[in-house]
Coordinates of C-alpha atoms and ligand atoms in Angstrom, one line a residue:
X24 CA 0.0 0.0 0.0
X25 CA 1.6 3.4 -0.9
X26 CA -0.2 6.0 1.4
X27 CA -2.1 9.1 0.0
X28 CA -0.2 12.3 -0.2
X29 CA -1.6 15.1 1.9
X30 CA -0.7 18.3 -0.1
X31 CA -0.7 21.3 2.5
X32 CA 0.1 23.7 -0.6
X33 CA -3.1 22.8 -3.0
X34 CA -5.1 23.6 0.6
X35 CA -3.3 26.6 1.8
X36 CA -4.4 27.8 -1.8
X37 CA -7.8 27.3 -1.3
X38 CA -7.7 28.5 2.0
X39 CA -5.8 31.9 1.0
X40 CA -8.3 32.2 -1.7
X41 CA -11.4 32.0 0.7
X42 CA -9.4 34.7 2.9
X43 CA -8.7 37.1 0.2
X44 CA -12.0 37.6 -0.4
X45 CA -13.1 38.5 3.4
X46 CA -10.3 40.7 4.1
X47 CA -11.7 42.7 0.7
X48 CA -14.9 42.7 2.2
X49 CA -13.5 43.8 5.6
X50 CA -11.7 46.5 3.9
X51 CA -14.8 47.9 2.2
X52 CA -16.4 47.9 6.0
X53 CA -13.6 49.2 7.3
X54 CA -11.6 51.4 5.0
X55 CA -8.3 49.9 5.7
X56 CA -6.6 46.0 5.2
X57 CA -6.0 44.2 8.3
X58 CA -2.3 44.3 9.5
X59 CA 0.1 42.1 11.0
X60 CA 3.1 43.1 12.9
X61 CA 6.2 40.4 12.9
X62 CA 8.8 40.9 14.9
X63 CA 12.3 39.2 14.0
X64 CA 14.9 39.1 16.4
X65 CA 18.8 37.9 15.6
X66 CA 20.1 36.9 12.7
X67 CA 18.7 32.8 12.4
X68 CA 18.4 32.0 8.5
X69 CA 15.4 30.1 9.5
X70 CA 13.7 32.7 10.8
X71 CA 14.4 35.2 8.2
X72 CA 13.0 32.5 5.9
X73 CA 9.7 31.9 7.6
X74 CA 9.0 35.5 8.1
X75 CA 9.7 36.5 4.3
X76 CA 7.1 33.5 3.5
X77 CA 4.8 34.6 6.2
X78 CA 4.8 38.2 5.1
X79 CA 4.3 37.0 1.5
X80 CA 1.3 35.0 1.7
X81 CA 0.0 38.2 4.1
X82 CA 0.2 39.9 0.9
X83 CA -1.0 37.8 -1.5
X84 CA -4.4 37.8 0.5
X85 CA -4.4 42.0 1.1
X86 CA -3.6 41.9 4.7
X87 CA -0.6 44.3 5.5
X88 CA 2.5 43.5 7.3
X89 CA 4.8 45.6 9.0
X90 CA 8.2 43.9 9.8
X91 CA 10.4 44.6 12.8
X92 CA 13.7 43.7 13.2
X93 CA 16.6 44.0 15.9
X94 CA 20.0 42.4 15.3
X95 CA 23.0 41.9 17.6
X96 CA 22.3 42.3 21.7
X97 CA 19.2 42.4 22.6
X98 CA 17.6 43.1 26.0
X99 CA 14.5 41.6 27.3
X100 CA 13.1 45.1 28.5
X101 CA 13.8 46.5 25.1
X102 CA 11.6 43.6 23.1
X103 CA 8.8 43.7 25.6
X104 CA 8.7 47.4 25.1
X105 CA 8.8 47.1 21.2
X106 CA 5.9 44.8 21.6
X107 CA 3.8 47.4 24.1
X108 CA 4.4 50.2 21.4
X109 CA 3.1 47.8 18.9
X110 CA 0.3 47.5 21.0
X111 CA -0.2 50.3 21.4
X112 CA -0.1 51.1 17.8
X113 CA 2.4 53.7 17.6
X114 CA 3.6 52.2 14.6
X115 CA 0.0 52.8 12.9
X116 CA -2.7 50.1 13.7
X117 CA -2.0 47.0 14.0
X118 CA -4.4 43.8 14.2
X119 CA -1.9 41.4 14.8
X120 CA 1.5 40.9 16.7
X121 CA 3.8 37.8 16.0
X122 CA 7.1 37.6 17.4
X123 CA 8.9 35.4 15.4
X124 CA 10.3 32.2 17.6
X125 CA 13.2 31.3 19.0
X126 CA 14.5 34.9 20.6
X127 CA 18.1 34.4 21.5
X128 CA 19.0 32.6 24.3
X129 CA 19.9 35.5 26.8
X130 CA 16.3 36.7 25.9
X131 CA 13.3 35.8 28.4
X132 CA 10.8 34.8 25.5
X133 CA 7.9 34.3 28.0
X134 CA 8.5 37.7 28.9
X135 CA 8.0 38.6 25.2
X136 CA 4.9 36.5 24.3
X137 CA 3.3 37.6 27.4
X138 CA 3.5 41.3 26.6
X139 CA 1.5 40.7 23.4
X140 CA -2.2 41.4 24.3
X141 CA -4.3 38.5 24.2
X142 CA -6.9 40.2 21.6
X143 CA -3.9 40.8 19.3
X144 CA -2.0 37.3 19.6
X145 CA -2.6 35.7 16.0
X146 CA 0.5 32.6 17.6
X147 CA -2.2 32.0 20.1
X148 CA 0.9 31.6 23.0
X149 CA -1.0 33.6 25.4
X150 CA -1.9 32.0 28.3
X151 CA -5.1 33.6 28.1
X152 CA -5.6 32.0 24.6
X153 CA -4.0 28.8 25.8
X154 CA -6.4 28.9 28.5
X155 CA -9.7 29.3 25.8
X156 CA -8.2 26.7 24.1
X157 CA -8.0 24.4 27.1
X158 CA -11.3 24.9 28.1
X159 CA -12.8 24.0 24.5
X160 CA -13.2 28.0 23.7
X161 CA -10.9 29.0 21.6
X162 CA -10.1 32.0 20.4
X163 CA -6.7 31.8 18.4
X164 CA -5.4 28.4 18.5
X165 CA -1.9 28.1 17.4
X166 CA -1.1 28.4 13.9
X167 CA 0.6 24.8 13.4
X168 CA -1.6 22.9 15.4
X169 CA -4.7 24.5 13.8
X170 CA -3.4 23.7 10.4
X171 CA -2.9 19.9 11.3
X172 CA -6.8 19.8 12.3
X173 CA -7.6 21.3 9.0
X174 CA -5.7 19.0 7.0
X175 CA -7.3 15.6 8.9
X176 CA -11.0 17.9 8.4
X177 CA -10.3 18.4 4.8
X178 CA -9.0 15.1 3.5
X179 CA -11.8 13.4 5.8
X180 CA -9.8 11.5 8.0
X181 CA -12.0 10.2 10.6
X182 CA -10.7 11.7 14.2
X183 CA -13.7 10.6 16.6
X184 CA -13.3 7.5 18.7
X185 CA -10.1 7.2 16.9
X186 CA -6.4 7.0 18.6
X187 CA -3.9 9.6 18.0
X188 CA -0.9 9.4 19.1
X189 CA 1.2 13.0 19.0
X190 CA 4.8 12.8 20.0
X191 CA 6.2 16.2 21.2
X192 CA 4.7 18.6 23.9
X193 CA 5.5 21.5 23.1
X194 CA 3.1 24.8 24.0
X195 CA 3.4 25.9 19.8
X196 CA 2.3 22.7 18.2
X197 CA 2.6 19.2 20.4
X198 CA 0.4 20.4 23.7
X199 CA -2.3 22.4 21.8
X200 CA -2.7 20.0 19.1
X201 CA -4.1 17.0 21.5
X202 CA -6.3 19.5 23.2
X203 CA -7.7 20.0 19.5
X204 CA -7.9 16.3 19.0
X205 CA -9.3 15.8 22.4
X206 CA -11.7 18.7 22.0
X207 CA -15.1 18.1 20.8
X208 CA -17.1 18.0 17.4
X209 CA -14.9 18.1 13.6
X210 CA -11.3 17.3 13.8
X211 CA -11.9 16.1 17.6
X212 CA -13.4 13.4 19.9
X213 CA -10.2 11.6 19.6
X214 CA -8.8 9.4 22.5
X215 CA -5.2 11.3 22.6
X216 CA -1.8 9.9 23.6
X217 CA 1.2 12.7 24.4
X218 CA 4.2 11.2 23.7
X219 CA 7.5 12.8 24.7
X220 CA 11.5 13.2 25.3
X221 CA 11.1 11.1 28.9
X222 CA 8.3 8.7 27.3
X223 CA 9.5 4.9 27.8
X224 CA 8.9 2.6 24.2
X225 CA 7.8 5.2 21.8
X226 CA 7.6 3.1 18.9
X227 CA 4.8 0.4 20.7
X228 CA 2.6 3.9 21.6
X229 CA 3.2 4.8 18.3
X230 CA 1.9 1.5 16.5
X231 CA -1.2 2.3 18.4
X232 CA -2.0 5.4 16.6
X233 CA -4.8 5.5 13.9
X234 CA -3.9 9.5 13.4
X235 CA 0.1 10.2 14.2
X236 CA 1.4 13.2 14.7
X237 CA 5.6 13.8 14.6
X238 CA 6.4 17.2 15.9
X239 CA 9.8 17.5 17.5
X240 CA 12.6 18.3 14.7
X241 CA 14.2 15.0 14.7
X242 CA 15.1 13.6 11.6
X243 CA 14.3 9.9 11.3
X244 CA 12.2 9.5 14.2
X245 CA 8.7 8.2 13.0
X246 CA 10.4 4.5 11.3
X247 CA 8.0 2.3 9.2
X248 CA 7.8 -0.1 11.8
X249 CA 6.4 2.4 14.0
X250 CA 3.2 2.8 11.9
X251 CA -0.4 1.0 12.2
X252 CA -0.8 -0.3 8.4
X253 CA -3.4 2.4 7.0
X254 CA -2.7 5.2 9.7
X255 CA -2.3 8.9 8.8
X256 CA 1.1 10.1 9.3
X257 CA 1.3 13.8 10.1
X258 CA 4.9 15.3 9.9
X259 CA 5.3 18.2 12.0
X260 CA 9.0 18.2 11.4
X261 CA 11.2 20.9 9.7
X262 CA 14.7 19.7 9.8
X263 CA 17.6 21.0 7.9
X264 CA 19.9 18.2 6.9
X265 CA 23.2 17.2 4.5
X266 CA 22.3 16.5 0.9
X267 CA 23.7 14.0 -0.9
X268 CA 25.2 16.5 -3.8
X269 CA 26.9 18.2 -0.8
X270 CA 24.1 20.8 -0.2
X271 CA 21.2 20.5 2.1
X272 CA 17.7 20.0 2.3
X273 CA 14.9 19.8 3.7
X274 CA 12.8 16.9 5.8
X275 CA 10.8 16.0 8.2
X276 CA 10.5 13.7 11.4
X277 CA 9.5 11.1 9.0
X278 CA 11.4 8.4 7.3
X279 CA 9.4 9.5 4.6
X280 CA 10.1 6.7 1.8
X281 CA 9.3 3.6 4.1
X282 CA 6.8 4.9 5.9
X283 CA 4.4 5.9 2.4
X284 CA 4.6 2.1 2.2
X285 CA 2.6 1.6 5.4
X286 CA 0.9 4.7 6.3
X287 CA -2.6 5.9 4.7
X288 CA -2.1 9.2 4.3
X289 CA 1.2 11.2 4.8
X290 CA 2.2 14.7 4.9
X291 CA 5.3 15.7 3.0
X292 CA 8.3 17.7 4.0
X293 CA 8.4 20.7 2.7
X294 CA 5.0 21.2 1.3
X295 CA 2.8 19.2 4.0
X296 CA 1.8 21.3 7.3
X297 CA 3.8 24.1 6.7
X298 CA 2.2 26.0 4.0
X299 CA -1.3 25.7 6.5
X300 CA 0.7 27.2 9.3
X301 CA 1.0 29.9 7.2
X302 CA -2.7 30.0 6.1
X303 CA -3.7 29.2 9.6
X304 CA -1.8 33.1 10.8
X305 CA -3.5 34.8 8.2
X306 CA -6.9 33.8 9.3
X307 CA -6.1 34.8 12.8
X308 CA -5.2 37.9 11.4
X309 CA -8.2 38.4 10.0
X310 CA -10.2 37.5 12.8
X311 CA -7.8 39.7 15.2
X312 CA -9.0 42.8 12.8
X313 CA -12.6 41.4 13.1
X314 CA -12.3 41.0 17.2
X315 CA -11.6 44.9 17.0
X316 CA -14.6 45.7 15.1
X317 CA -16.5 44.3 17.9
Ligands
GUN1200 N1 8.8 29.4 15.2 C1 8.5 28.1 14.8 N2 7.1 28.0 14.7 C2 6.6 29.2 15.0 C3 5.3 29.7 15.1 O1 4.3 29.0 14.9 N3 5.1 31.0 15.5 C4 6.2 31.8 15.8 N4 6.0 33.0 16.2 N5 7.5 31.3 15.8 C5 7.6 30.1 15.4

């Protein structure tokens, strides 16, 4: 069995073009486009990357984006202050604040994400948004783990009474992904397992999954012999590795080739959840500039 290919591209494109034509509508209401303020801090490649991509697709739909960036030492004072002026939109108005993750090391990120006001938090990291979110209300639900939901909803992959397994806990993708899962009604009703770094015999928890979700940065984690025959094989995964022609590339948590062979469905790497990460920030941007209507 060779498992169905989950294209995140073809679906961010259908989902950008859905968006375009609300945030027209909310700029006829409202005289203006929605914008997004990203903040980049340091000098990561990978960051620089994801915001360019991020601040394209903002454009492609007619939302705005304004980019901030600092370079060499930075304080924590001086980021949370950036993000208060933001806030309060001394740089124009601004729907949506996104501070572009990981800050540098000496920086207290919590700090940072915490200053971002929960009405204006399109990454969903706010505990008040994690807290929504926990209680099945949610209000901005992180981008990556919203996107993952969308893709099972979309390609109609049965989640209630099902068993997914999701390995990684972190508070961007792993942690608010199983309360989605967990959650009730489309996309939900799913009996979850958390897997994680301290977890003992990953791969038997992992055979168990009907839905199952890599999202820690590991390259060859999720083997075939980890995989229920049939199961849908979400890779989270963005991992930068050596090439074979010397250069580098691009893949996932998955061993991707063997485990098409016993997987269902599978998400490819690049072009699998990453491009609905990105559609997944532009409709909380949307909804942020909505939320302020109201
Ligand atoms: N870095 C990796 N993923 C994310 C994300 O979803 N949001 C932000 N702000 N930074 C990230």
């Amino acid at each position: 069995m060779t498992a169905a290919l989950l294209d995140g591209r073809l679906l961010a494109a259908r989902i950008e073009e859905n968006l375009r034509a609300e945030v027209s509508t909310f700029g006829e209401m409202l005289g203006r486009r929605p914008r997004l303020a990203v903040v980049l801090v340091g000098d990561l490649a990978a960051s620089g990357s994801y915001v360019a991509s991020k601040r394209r697709a903002a454009e492609r739909v007619g939302i705005d984006s304004l980019l901030v960036e600092r370079h060499g030492l930075v304080e924590t004072n001086e980021l949370v202050e950036l993000v208060d002026g933001l806030a309060r939109d001394e740089q124009g108005p601004v729907d949506g604040i996104l501070v572009q993750l990981p800050l540098p090391p000496r920086v207290d990120t919590v700090a940072v994400l915490d200053a971002v006001p929960p009405d204006r938090d399109v990454d969903g990291f706010h505990p008040v948004n994690a807290g929504l979110l926990s209680q099945g209300r949610p209000r901005f639900i992180p981008c990556t783990a919203a996107g993952v939901q969308r893709m099972l909803i979309d390609a109609g992959i049965e989640t209630a009474g099902r068993h997914a397994v999701v390995i990684g806990r972190s508070d961007i993708v792993g942690r608010p992904l199983a309360l989605l899962l967990s959650g009730r009604g489309a996309g939900g009703d799913a009996t979850v397992t958390i897997c994680h770094s301290r977890s003992a015999d990953l791969a038997e928890h992992a055979r168990r999954a009907d839905i199952l979700v890599s999202a820690v940065g590991q390259p060859g984690l999720v083997t075939a012999d980890m995989v229920k025959p049939g199961a849908a094989v979400i890779d989270v995964g963005i991992n930068r590795v050596a090439s074979a022609s010397g250069g580098s590339r691009l893949v996932g948590d998955v061993d991707f080739d063997a485990v098409r062979e016993v997987a269902g469905w599978i998400t490819p790497v690049p072009g699998g959840v990453g491009p609905l990460t990105v559609a997944m920030l532009l409709s909380n941007t949307l909804l942020a500039a909505e939320l302020r209507l109201r």
